[in-house]
Amino acid sequence: MRSARVTIPAFRLRLWVYAIGSLLAGTTAIASTTPAAKPNIIIILTDDQGYTDVGFNGCKDIPTPNLDRIAHEGVHFPEGYVTHPYCSPSRAGLLSGRMQQRFGHEHNPEGATDDNEEGIPVSVVLLPARLKTVGYTTGIIGKWHLGKAPQFNPLNRGFDEFFGFLGGGFNYFGEARDKDDSIYRGHTKVPAKAITYLTDDFSAEAVQFIQRNKANPFFLYLAYNAPHAPNQATPKYLARFPHLTGARKIYAAMVSAVDDGVGRVLAELKAQGLDENTLVFFLSDNGGRLDVADNHPLRGFKGSTYEGGIRVPFAARWPGHLTAGTVYRQPVSSLDIHATALALAGGTAAFADRTEGVNLVPYLTGMATGIPHVALHWRVAGGWDFAVRSGNYKLTKPGLKPAVELYDLTTDLREQHDLSAQLPAVKALLLDEYYRWDAPNVPPLWLDPHIENVKKERAAGID
Ligand code: CA
């Protein structure tokens, strides 16, 4: 029988370590960063890409040499998490630097351009707005999905430039999936015939953005909608996968198109002499789709608080600053990307809004000891599904299941052996931790049909 006494997470000690680490994280980066040294920040986000659908996490059937370069020439985070198991709330967390349940952004916005309710609240300050105040030029290329009404538009939320679409998905050959959306350049609609293949077009725009802004600090949010549905690819990419068939073949081609694009971005950074002055993050917004993606060995998929829904491909590259080949095995969060960017931009003290992530650089360089996070938390649909991780333990209350489940991720990464009966003290501590975290959260500001689909899938017995 496992001993609960020796395996209980030491919350108090970790809280102390966390506080010291956070203090270091907040001060060292500012002290060592002068205005002239502000690095460019690029966040490359993919959509619904499986944990194991990158070479650096062991993918065998889809080569991703350029995504692998980010991890191999920088830092690989095998335990990188997002704040939500599907699209829009995850993006709300990433761009706000706060858990999205703090401000009610807990579902996908499905409203039209005249819907003033569904979108990230205007009171929430986003990363591009913060970076603008310390001299950055900011651009978004790709999927927004944080509201369509004018007050939610990325150009009104801190981005100087926008090439992409407002909703949650888009036909890759240029036709909008709904009448309230379009490809936009700024506020101007781009005709469908001007689109070649959306992933390629986004990559080309990213290269041009770098060329235009090479002389000043820039923030580029390159939010590919690939490999999100619809499954669409070109013969060029499909031809790379004669060993695959069906939807997996198309999905592989879509991932490969992203990888080519990332290669173009990295090549442009080198060509412009920006390699050592640009920090590139790569991650997926949530776990892979059930039908085409590979989250193995993780359990679950997009929409789930099992690891396969929330643990994602995650890497960072900053030559000359982060040691190539580093594998950082502590849990990290997409919130940390936000905090790291702010700290390196040198403006942390100027931002009154509290962010909840941690500057990772001191941890990666060894200047900070301890761990970035005492615990990480997830809440879906107002608590219909929730989870908390601390140390090696993970507690989850899956939707449609009657009770919480407890797993030891160091011995049971696939979450197969529920320890809640054997370790009641650990279960109680993690439940307490979840409810403590959840206490200041607010109810979802709106509901959406997506979660109803998830409930149907669960009811049908899928996972
Ligand atoms: Ca997604």
GROMACS .gro file of C-alpha atoms and ligand atoms in nm:
model
  464
    1MET     CA    1   0.000   0.000   0.000
    2ARG     CA    2   0.128   0.341  -0.093
    3SER     CA    3   0.210   0.573   0.196
    4ALA     CA    4  -0.003   0.884   0.189
    5ARG     CA    5   0.204   1.050   0.457
    6VAL     CA    6   0.523   1.076   0.255
    7THR     CA    7   0.360   1.160  -0.077
    8ILE     CA    8   0.129   1.446   0.025
    9PRO     CA    9   0.221   1.761  -0.170
   10ALA     CA   10   0.401   2.000   0.063
   11PHE     CA   11   0.189   2.302  -0.015
   12ARG     CA   12   0.326   2.534   0.247
   13LEU     CA   13   0.688   2.471   0.159
   14ARG     CA   14   0.615   2.503  -0.209
   15LEU     CA   15   0.423   2.824  -0.155
   16TRP     CA   16   0.733   2.968   0.007
   17VAL     CA   17   0.956   2.844  -0.274
   18TYR     CA   18   0.704   2.975  -0.523
   19ALA     CA   19   0.702   3.318  -0.363
   20ILE     CA   20   1.081   3.340  -0.367
   21GLY     CA   21   1.096   3.210  -0.722
   22SER     CA   22   0.838   3.459  -0.839
   23LEU     CA   23   1.026   3.739  -0.673
   24LEU     CA   24   1.345   3.639  -0.852
   25ALA     CA   25   1.158   3.593  -1.175
   26GLY     CA   26   1.019   3.942  -1.152
   27THR     CA   27   1.340   4.117  -1.065
   28THR     CA   28   1.629   3.950  -1.243
   29ALA     CA   29   1.486   3.983  -1.590
   30ILE     CA   30   1.410   4.351  -1.544
   31ALA     CA   31   1.754   4.420  -1.398
   32SER     CA   32   1.929   4.252  -1.690
   33THR     CA   33   1.712   4.394  -1.965
   34THR     CA   34   1.778   4.740  -2.100
   35PRO     CA   35   1.539   4.908  -2.343
   36ALA     CA   36   1.783   4.846  -2.630
   37ALA     CA   37   1.788   4.476  -2.553
   38LYS     CA   38   1.417   4.415  -2.568
   39PRO     CA   39   1.375   4.092  -2.759
   40ASN     CA   40   1.116   4.041  -3.027
   41ILE     CA   41   0.847   3.800  -2.913
   42ILE     CA   42   0.679   3.551  -3.146
   43ILE     CA   43   0.406   3.316  -3.027
   44ILE     CA   44   0.328   3.045  -3.280
   45LEU     CA   45   0.000   2.879  -3.187
   46THR     CA   46  -0.151   2.582  -3.365
   47ASP     CA   47  -0.511   2.468  -3.331
   48ASP     CA   48  -0.607   2.122  -3.205
   49GLN     CA   49  -0.264   1.970  -3.273
   50GLY     CA   50  -0.208   1.646  -3.082
   51TYR     CA   51   0.055   1.619  -2.811
   52THR     CA   52   0.241   1.352  -3.005
   53ASP     CA   53   0.202   1.512  -3.346
   54VAL     CA   54   0.543   1.679  -3.334
   55GLY     CA   55   0.877   1.508  -3.376
   56PHE     CA   56   1.005   1.639  -3.045
   57ASN     CA   57   0.729   1.450  -2.865
   58GLY     CA   58   0.794   1.131  -3.058
   59CYS     CA   59   0.578   1.156  -3.370
   60LYS     CA   60   0.671   0.883  -3.619
   61ASP     CA   61   0.445   0.945  -3.918
   62ILE     CA   62   0.451   1.326  -3.960
   63PRO     CA   63   0.799   1.482  -3.990
   64THR     CA   64   0.812   1.827  -3.826
   65PRO     CA   65   1.177   1.931  -3.865
   66ASN     CA   66   1.112   2.301  -3.820
   67LEU     CA   67   0.892   2.270  -3.513
   68ASP     CA   68   1.158   2.036  -3.380
   69ARG     CA   69   1.420   2.306  -3.434
   70ILE     CA   70   1.240   2.528  -3.182
   71ALA     CA   71   1.265   2.256  -2.919
   72HIS     CA   72   1.612   2.127  -3.009
   73GLU     CA   73   1.773   2.468  -3.052
   74GLY     CA   74   1.597   2.590  -2.739
   75VAL     CA   75   1.386   2.439  -2.465
   76HIS     CA   76   1.145   2.148  -2.484
   77PHE     CA   77   0.865   2.152  -2.227
   78PRO     CA   78   0.723   1.799  -2.216
   79GLU     CA   79   0.485   1.909  -1.939
   80GLY     CA   80   0.350   2.223  -2.101
   81TYR     CA   81  -0.016   2.299  -2.036
   82VAL     CA   82  -0.280   2.534  -2.164
   83THR     CA   83  -0.550   2.678  -1.940
   84HIS     CA   84  -0.846   2.516  -2.116
   85PRO     CA   85  -0.913   2.208  -2.327
   86TYR     CA   86  -1.061   2.399  -2.619
   87CYS     CA   87  -1.011   2.701  -2.836
   88SER     CA   88  -1.136   3.036  -2.717
   89PRO     CA   89  -1.095   3.011  -2.338
   90SER     CA   90  -0.740   2.883  -2.391
   91ARG     CA   91  -0.662   3.187  -2.606
   92ALA     CA   92  -0.824   3.417  -2.349
   93GLY     CA   93  -0.585   3.281  -2.087
   94LEU     CA   94  -0.279   3.308  -2.309
   95LEU     CA   95  -0.342   3.666  -2.418
   96SER     CA   96  -0.471   3.799  -2.084
   97GLY     CA   97  -0.212   3.622  -1.869
   98ARG     CA   98  -0.493   3.534  -1.628
   99MET     CA   99  -0.709   3.232  -1.576
  100GLN     CA  100  -1.008   3.308  -1.794
  101GLN     CA  101  -1.253   3.200  -1.523
  102ARG     CA  102  -1.154   3.517  -1.338
  103PHE     CA  103  -1.352   3.717  -1.594
  104GLY     CA  104  -1.611   3.471  -1.722
  105HIS     CA  105  -1.458   3.378  -2.058
  106GLU     CA  106  -1.530   3.011  -2.021
  107HIS     CA  107  -1.696   2.919  -2.350
  108ASN     CA  108  -1.640   2.974  -2.718
  109PRO     CA  109  -1.795   3.294  -2.851
  110GLU     CA  110  -2.031   3.195  -3.130
  111GLY     CA  111  -2.205   3.529  -3.173
  112ALA     CA  112  -2.217   3.751  -3.479
  113THR     CA  113  -2.060   4.091  -3.534
  114ASP     CA  114  -2.347   4.257  -3.349
  115ASP     CA  115  -2.317   4.032  -3.045
  116ASN     CA  116  -2.192   4.251  -2.764
  117GLU     CA  117  -2.188   3.978  -2.503
  118GLU     CA  118  -1.969   3.702  -2.642
  119GLY     CA  119  -1.609   3.817  -2.647
  120ILE     CA  120  -1.321   3.878  -2.411
  121PRO     CA  121  -1.440   4.159  -2.180
  122VAL     CA  122  -1.300   4.500  -2.272
  123SER     CA  123  -1.190   4.549  -1.912
  124VAL     CA  124  -0.931   4.275  -1.961
  125VAL     CA  125  -0.596   4.409  -2.084
  126LEU     CA  126  -0.425   4.183  -2.334
  127LEU     CA  127  -0.057   4.114  -2.399
  128PRO     CA  128  -0.030   4.322  -2.718
  129ALA     CA  129  -0.174   4.627  -2.540
  130ARG     CA  130   0.080   4.588  -2.263
  131LEU     CA  131   0.369   4.545  -2.504
  132LYS     CA  132   0.261   4.849  -2.704
  133THR     CA  133   0.306   5.066  -2.396
  134VAL     CA  134   0.674   4.969  -2.383
  135GLY     CA  135   0.748   5.028  -2.749
  136TYR     CA  136   0.651   4.714  -2.932
  137THR     CA  137   0.484   4.691  -3.270
  138THR     CA  138   0.218   4.422  -3.245
  139GLY     CA  139   0.063   4.197  -3.504
  140ILE     CA  140  -0.181   3.908  -3.517
  141ILE     CA  141  -0.186   3.673  -3.814
  142GLY     CA  142  -0.447   3.397  -3.812
  143LYS     CA  143  -0.738   3.304  -3.590
  144TRP     CA  144  -0.878   3.545  -3.334
  145HIS     CA  145  -1.185   3.375  -3.180
  146LEU     CA  146  -1.223   3.620  -2.893
  147GLY     CA  147  -1.534   3.799  -3.018
  148LYS     CA  148  -1.650   3.955  -3.344
  149ALA     CA  149  -1.814   4.283  -3.235
  150PRO     CA  150  -1.604   4.597  -3.291
  151GLN     CA  151  -1.506   4.637  -2.926
  152PHE     CA  152  -1.361   4.285  -2.932
  153ASN     CA  153  -1.173   4.329  -3.261
  154PRO     CA  154  -0.799   4.263  -3.227
  155LEU     CA  155  -0.727   4.611  -3.363
  156ASN     CA  156  -0.913   4.749  -3.062
  157ARG     CA  157  -0.735   4.521  -2.818
  158GLY     CA  158  -0.375   4.622  -2.869
  159PHE     CA  159  -0.280   4.485  -3.207
  160ASP     CA  160  -0.143   4.729  -3.465
  161GLU     CA  161  -0.190   4.487  -3.753
  162PHE     CA  162  -0.437   4.208  -3.829
  163PHE     CA  163  -0.443   3.956  -4.110
  164GLY     CA  164  -0.679   3.673  -4.040
  165PHE     CA  165  -1.034   3.593  -3.936
  166LEU     CA  166  -1.248   3.665  -3.633
  167GLY     CA  167  -1.428   3.337  -3.566
  168GLY     CA  168  -1.331   2.987  -3.463
  169GLY     CA  169  -1.259   2.828  -3.798
  170PHE     CA  170  -1.218   2.901  -4.165
  171ASN     CA  171  -1.216   2.723  -4.500
  172TYR     CA  172  -0.849   2.696  -4.602
  173PHE     CA  173  -0.924   2.802  -4.957
  174GLY     CA  174  -1.080   3.132  -4.863
  175GLU     CA  175  -1.457   3.088  -4.825
  176ALA     CA  176  -1.589   3.197  -4.487
  177ARG     CA  177  -1.770   2.931  -4.287
  178ASP     CA  178  -2.030   3.182  -4.173
  179LYS     CA  179  -2.161   3.506  -4.314
  180ASP     CA  180  -2.028   3.710  -4.024
  181ASP     CA  181  -1.668   3.632  -4.095
  182SER     CA  182  -1.405   3.699  -4.357
  183ILE     CA  183  -1.033   3.711  -4.398
  184TYR     CA  184  -0.946   4.066  -4.299
  185ARG     CA  185  -0.644   4.281  -4.357
  186GLY     CA  186  -0.697   4.537  -4.086
  187HIS     CA  187  -1.067   4.616  -4.111
  188THR     CA  188  -1.084   4.542  -4.484
  189LYS     CA  189  -1.227   4.218  -4.613
  190VAL     CA  190  -0.995   4.015  -4.834
  191PRO     CA  191  -1.178   3.842  -5.123
  192ALA     CA  192  -1.174   3.463  -5.119
  193LYS     CA  193  -1.002   3.450  -5.455
  194ALA     CA  194  -0.697   3.623  -5.304
  195ILE     CA  195  -0.640   3.326  -5.074
  196THR     CA  196  -0.418   3.046  -5.201
  197TYR     CA  197  -0.398   2.809  -4.907
  198LEU     CA  198  -0.460   2.979  -4.577
  199THR     CA  199  -0.170   2.821  -4.389
  200ASP     CA  200   0.073   2.924  -4.662
  201ASP     CA  201  -0.077   3.272  -4.673
  202PHE     CA  202  -0.039   3.316  -4.298
  203SER     CA  203   0.325   3.206  -4.322
  204ALA     CA  204   0.393   3.452  -4.602
  205GLU     CA  205   0.233   3.732  -4.401
  206ALA     CA  206   0.448   3.642  -4.101
  207VAL     CA  207   0.765   3.671  -4.309
  208GLN     CA  208   0.654   4.009  -4.437
  209PHE     CA  209   0.567   4.127  -4.087
  210ILE     CA  210   0.921   4.043  -3.973
  211GLN     CA  211   1.070   4.225  -4.272
  212ARG     CA  212   0.859   4.536  -4.208
  213ASN     CA  213   0.931   4.551  -3.836
  214LYS     CA  214   1.288   4.428  -3.814
  215ALA     CA  215   1.424   4.759  -3.689
  216ASN     CA  216   1.211   4.784  -3.375
  217PRO     CA  217   1.090   4.544  -3.108
  218PHE     CA  218   0.790   4.352  -3.231
  219PHE     CA  219   0.536   4.106  -3.099
  220LEU     CA  220   0.392   3.863  -3.351
  221TYR     CA  221   0.103   3.634  -3.259
  222LEU     CA  222   0.099   3.379  -3.540
  223ALA     CA  223  -0.216   3.182  -3.465
  224TYR     CA  224  -0.253   2.920  -3.736
  225ASN     CA  225  -0.598   2.762  -3.752
  226ALA     CA  226  -0.431   2.444  -3.879
  227PRO     CA  227  -0.477   2.160  -3.816
  228HIS     CA  228  -0.832   2.247  -3.698
  229ALA     CA  229  -1.124   2.131  -3.913
  230PRO     CA  230  -1.214   2.142  -4.197
  231ASN     CA  231  -0.968   1.882  -4.321
  232GLN     CA  232  -0.824   2.051  -4.627
  233ALA     CA  233  -0.478   2.035  -4.779
  234THR     CA  234  -0.304   2.086  -5.111
  235PRO     CA  235  -0.145   1.817  -5.334
  236LYS     CA  236   0.200   1.952  -5.243
  237TYR     CA  237   0.157   1.855  -4.879
  238LEU     CA  238  -0.057   1.548  -4.933
  239ALA     CA  239   0.214   1.398  -5.154
  240ARG     CA  240   0.444   1.381  -4.854
  241PHE     CA  241   0.229   1.116  -4.688
  242PRO     CA  242   0.190   0.816  -4.920
  243HIS     CA  243   0.208   0.596  -4.609
  244LEU     CA  244  -0.114   0.748  -4.467
  245THR     CA  245  -0.476   0.736  -4.573
  246GLY     CA  246  -0.805   0.910  -4.500
  247ALA     CA  247  -0.843   1.196  -4.258
  248ARG     CA  248  -0.508   1.128  -4.090
  249LYS     CA  249  -0.336   1.184  -4.424
  250ILE     CA  250  -0.505   1.523  -4.468
  251TYR     CA  251  -0.433   1.617  -4.108
  252ALA     CA  252  -0.067   1.522  -4.156
  253ALA     CA  253  -0.050   1.743  -4.465
  254MET     CA  254  -0.199   2.032  -4.266
  255VAL     CA  255   0.061   1.990  -3.992
  256SER     CA  256   0.332   1.969  -4.254
  257ALA     CA  257   0.216   2.299  -4.406
  258VAL     CA  258   0.249   2.462  -4.064
  259ASP     CA  259   0.596   2.314  -4.028
  260ASP     CA  260   0.702   2.458  -4.363
  261GLY     CA  261   0.570   2.796  -4.254
  262VAL     CA  262   0.759   2.784  -3.927
  263GLY     CA  263   1.069   2.703  -4.130
  264ARG     CA  264   1.011   3.017  -4.334
  265VAL     CA  265   0.974   3.227  -4.020
  266LEU     CA  266   1.294   3.089  -3.866
  267ALA     CA  267   1.481   3.139  -4.193
  268GLU     CA  268   1.367   3.501  -4.209
  269LEU     CA  269   1.480   3.568  -3.853
  270LYS     CA  270   1.824   3.438  -3.944
  271ALA     CA  271   1.835   3.630  -4.272
  272GLN     CA  272   1.750   3.953  -4.088
  273GLY     CA  273   2.006   3.891  -3.815
  274LEU     CA  274   1.731   3.862  -3.553
  275ASP     CA  275   1.795   3.509  -3.430
  276GLU     CA  276   1.949   3.608  -3.098
  277ASN     CA  277   1.708   3.891  -3.041
  278THR     CA  278   1.389   3.695  -3.090
  279LEU     CA  279   1.220   3.464  -2.844
  280VAL     CA  280   0.992   3.218  -3.022
  281PHE     CA  281   0.730   3.017  -2.836
  282PHE     CA  282   0.543   2.731  -2.996
  283LEU     CA  283   0.238   2.550  -2.858
  284SER     CA  284  -0.104   2.415  -2.948
  285ASP     CA  285  -0.416   2.577  -2.805
  286ASN     CA  286  -0.553   2.246  -2.673
  287GLY     CA  287  -0.520   1.873  -2.713
  288GLY     CA  288  -0.562   1.693  -3.042
  289ARG     CA  289  -0.895   1.612  -3.198
  290LEU     CA  290  -1.031   1.268  -3.132
  291ASP     CA  291  -1.077   1.173  -3.497
  292VAL     CA  292  -0.735   1.249  -3.646
  293ALA     CA  293  -0.479   1.352  -3.386
  294ASP     CA  294  -0.241   1.146  -3.174
  295ASN     CA  295  -0.223   1.232  -2.805
  296HIS     CA  296  -0.062   0.904  -2.708
  297PRO     CA  297   0.040   0.816  -2.439
  298LEU     CA  298  -0.192   1.070  -2.285
  299ARG     CA  299  -0.555   0.990  -2.211
  300GLY     CA  300  -0.830   1.202  -2.355
  301PHE     CA  301  -0.856   1.456  -2.632
  302LYS     CA  302  -0.971   1.811  -2.707
  303GLY     CA  303  -1.243   1.905  -2.458
  304SER     CA  304  -1.121   1.679  -2.176
  305THR     CA  305  -0.937   1.758  -1.856
  306TYR     CA  306  -0.747   1.434  -1.886
  307GLU     CA  307  -0.393   1.509  -1.996
  308GLY     CA  308  -0.471   1.464  -2.364
  309GLY     CA  309  -0.699   1.766  -2.358
  310ILE     CA  310  -0.475   2.011  -2.177
  311ARG     CA  311  -0.111   1.903  -2.216
  312VAL     CA  312   0.019   2.024  -2.551
  313PRO     CA  313   0.331   2.041  -2.768
  314PHE     CA  314   0.527   2.327  -2.607
  315ALA     CA  315   0.874   2.469  -2.685
  316ALA     CA  316   1.072   2.793  -2.681
  317ARG     CA  317   1.380   2.910  -2.871
  318TRP     CA  318   1.602   3.208  -2.797
  319PRO     CA  319   1.957   3.145  -2.927
  320GLY     CA  320   2.232   3.283  -2.710
  321HIS     CA  321   2.003   3.315  -2.410
  322LEU     CA  322   1.841   2.974  -2.363
  323THR     CA  323   2.069   2.673  -2.382
  324ALA     CA  324   2.001   2.456  -2.685
  325GLY     CA  325   1.882   2.108  -2.607
  326THR     CA  326   1.731   2.194  -2.270
  327VAL     CA  327   1.446   1.971  -2.156
  328TYR     CA  328   1.257   2.142  -1.874
  329ARG     CA  329   1.052   1.879  -1.695
  330GLN     CA  330   0.850   2.088  -1.450
  331PRO     CA  331   0.489   2.172  -1.535
  332VAL     CA  332   0.457   2.508  -1.710
  333SER     CA  333   0.154   2.699  -1.833
  334SER     CA  334   0.063   2.907  -2.134
  335LEU     CA  335   0.016   3.186  -1.877
  336ASP     CA  336   0.395   3.178  -1.835
  337ILE     CA  337   0.445   3.283  -2.196
  338HIS     CA  338   0.260   3.603  -2.119
  339ALA     CA  339   0.455   3.667  -1.798
  340THR     CA  340   0.788   3.590  -1.963
  341ALA     CA  341   0.718   3.827  -2.250
  342LEU     CA  342   0.622   4.109  -2.013
  343ALA     CA  343   0.930   4.062  -1.796
  344LEU     CA  344   1.165   4.065  -2.095
  345ALA     CA  345   0.994   4.367  -2.243
  346GLY     CA  346   1.100   4.553  -1.930
  347GLY     CA  347   0.763   4.688  -1.837
  348THR     CA  348   0.635   4.461  -1.565
  349ALA     CA  349   0.613   4.734  -1.303
  350ALA     CA  350   0.402   4.946  -1.536
  351PHE     CA  351   0.125   4.692  -1.560
  352ALA     CA  352  -0.128   4.731  -1.284
  353ASP     CA  353  -0.324   4.424  -1.387
  354ARG     CA  354  -0.219   4.115  -1.207
  355THR     CA  355  -0.098   3.838  -1.430
  356GLU     CA  356  -0.093   3.485  -1.302
  357GLY     CA  357   0.193   3.331  -1.497
  358VAL     CA  358   0.560   3.312  -1.409
  359ASN     CA  359   0.862   3.444  -1.597
  360LEU     CA  360   1.028   3.119  -1.699
  361VAL     CA  361   1.368   3.257  -1.795
  362PRO     CA  362   1.522   3.252  -1.445
  363TYR     CA  363   1.413   2.890  -1.408
  364LEU     CA  364   1.560   2.797  -1.743
  365THR     CA  365   1.891   2.970  -1.674
  366GLY     CA  366   1.920   2.837  -1.319
  367MET     CA  367   1.891   3.179  -1.153
  368ALA     CA  368   1.570   3.077  -0.979
  369THR     CA  369   1.540   2.759  -0.783
  370GLY     CA  370   1.225   2.573  -0.700
  371ILE     CA  371   0.934   2.522  -0.935
  372PRO     CA  372   0.725   2.771  -1.131
  373HIS     CA  373   0.388   2.642  -1.007
  374VAL     CA  374   0.262   2.500  -0.680
  375ALA     CA  375  -0.047   2.386  -0.861
  376LEU     CA  376  -0.223   2.422  -1.194
  377HIS     CA  377  -0.601   2.433  -1.229
  378TRP     CA  378  -0.866   2.377  -1.493
  379ARG     CA  379  -1.241   2.447  -1.491
  380VAL     CA  380  -1.477   2.375  -1.780
  381ALA     CA  381  -1.836   2.500  -1.809
  382GLY     CA  382  -1.856   2.645  -1.461
  383GLY     CA  383  -1.716   2.335  -1.295
  384TRP     CA  384  -1.898   2.065  -1.490
  385ASP     CA  385  -1.549   1.930  -1.549
  386PHE     CA  386  -1.247   2.036  -1.345
  387ALA     CA  387  -0.892   1.931  -1.257
  388VAL     CA  388  -0.595   2.031  -1.046
  389ARG     CA  389  -0.236   1.917  -1.059
  390SER     CA  390   0.026   1.956  -0.788
  391GLY     CA  391   0.358   1.778  -0.798
  392ASN     CA  392   0.307   1.433  -0.940
  393TYR     CA  393  -0.061   1.417  -0.846
  394LYS     CA  394  -0.353   1.505  -1.067
  395LEU     CA  395  -0.713   1.516  -0.951
  396THR     CA  396  -0.987   1.539  -1.210
  397LYS     CA  397  -1.366   1.543  -1.203
  398PRO     CA  398  -1.457   1.452  -1.558
  399GLY     CA  399  -1.791   1.571  -1.685
  400LEU     CA  400  -2.061   1.304  -1.674
  401LYS     CA  401  -1.861   1.098  -1.428
  402PRO     CA  402  -1.991   1.067  -1.074
  403ALA     CA  403  -1.679   1.137  -0.869
  404VAL     CA  404  -1.332   1.279  -0.869
  405GLU     CA  405  -1.041   1.065  -0.980
  406LEU     CA  406  -0.681   1.083  -0.856
  407TYR     CA  407  -0.373   0.983  -1.054
  408ASP     CA  408   0.002   0.973  -0.997
  409LEU     CA  409   0.138   1.102  -1.327
  410THR     CA  410   0.491   0.982  -1.259
  411THR     CA  411   0.382   0.619  -1.255
  412ASP     CA  412   0.055   0.643  -1.446
  413LEU     CA  413   0.080   0.907  -1.715
  414ARG     CA  414  -0.219   0.761  -1.897
  415GLU     CA  415  -0.443   0.812  -1.592
  416GLN     CA  416  -0.567   0.455  -1.570
  417HIS     CA  417  -0.536   0.376  -1.199
  418ASP     CA  418  -0.759   0.590  -0.981
  419LEU     CA  419  -0.594   0.635  -0.640
  420SER     CA  420  -0.870   0.837  -0.477
  421ALA     CA  421  -0.972   0.549  -0.250
  422GLN     CA  422  -0.614   0.460  -0.152
  423LEU     CA  423  -0.499   0.816  -0.091
  424PRO     CA  424  -0.789   1.004   0.069
  425ALA     CA  425  -0.559   1.263   0.226
  426VAL     CA  426  -0.406   1.355  -0.111
  427LYS     CA  427  -0.752   1.366  -0.264
  428ALA     CA  428  -0.872   1.600   0.013
  429LEU     CA  429  -0.572   1.830  -0.024
  430LEU     CA  430  -0.614   1.860  -0.397
  431LEU     CA  431  -0.988   1.919  -0.365
  432ASP     CA  432  -0.917   2.191  -0.111
  433GLU     CA  433  -0.661   2.341  -0.347
  434TYR     CA  434  -0.912   2.341  -0.632
  435TYR     CA  435  -1.189   2.503  -0.428
  436ARG     CA  436  -0.947   2.762  -0.288
  437TRP     CA  437  -0.848   2.853  -0.643
  438ASP     CA  438  -1.208   2.848  -0.765
  439ALA     CA  439  -1.349   3.070  -0.488
  440PRO     CA  440  -1.288   3.407  -0.659
  441ASN     CA  441  -1.391   3.284  -1.005
  442VAL     CA  442  -1.709   3.412  -1.165
  443PRO     CA  443  -1.977   3.219  -1.354
  444PRO     CA  444  -1.943   3.190  -1.732
  445LEU     CA  445  -2.065   3.508  -1.901
  446TRP     CA  446  -2.238   3.307  -2.173
  447LEU     CA  447  -2.298   2.951  -2.278
  448ASP     CA  448  -2.220   2.791  -2.610
  449PRO     CA  449  -2.323   2.479  -2.797
  450HIS     CA  450  -1.971   2.337  -2.806
  451ILE     CA  451  -1.986   2.203  -2.456
  452GLU     CA  452  -2.319   2.040  -2.535
  453ASN     CA  453  -2.144   1.847  -2.811
  454VAL     CA  454  -1.875   1.741  -2.570
  455LYS     CA  455  -2.141   1.617  -2.329
  456LYS     CA  456  -2.301   1.414  -2.606
  457GLU     CA  457  -1.968   1.255  -2.695
  458ARG     CA  458  -1.910   1.161  -2.335
  459ALA     CA  459  -2.262   1.028  -2.304
  460ALA     CA  460  -2.198   0.817  -2.612
  461GLY     CA  461  -1.911   0.654  -2.429
  462ILE     CA  462  -1.620   0.811  -2.611
  463ASP     CA  463  -1.336   0.798  -2.360
  464CA      CA  464  -0.842   2.454  -3.064
   0.00000   0.00000   0.00000
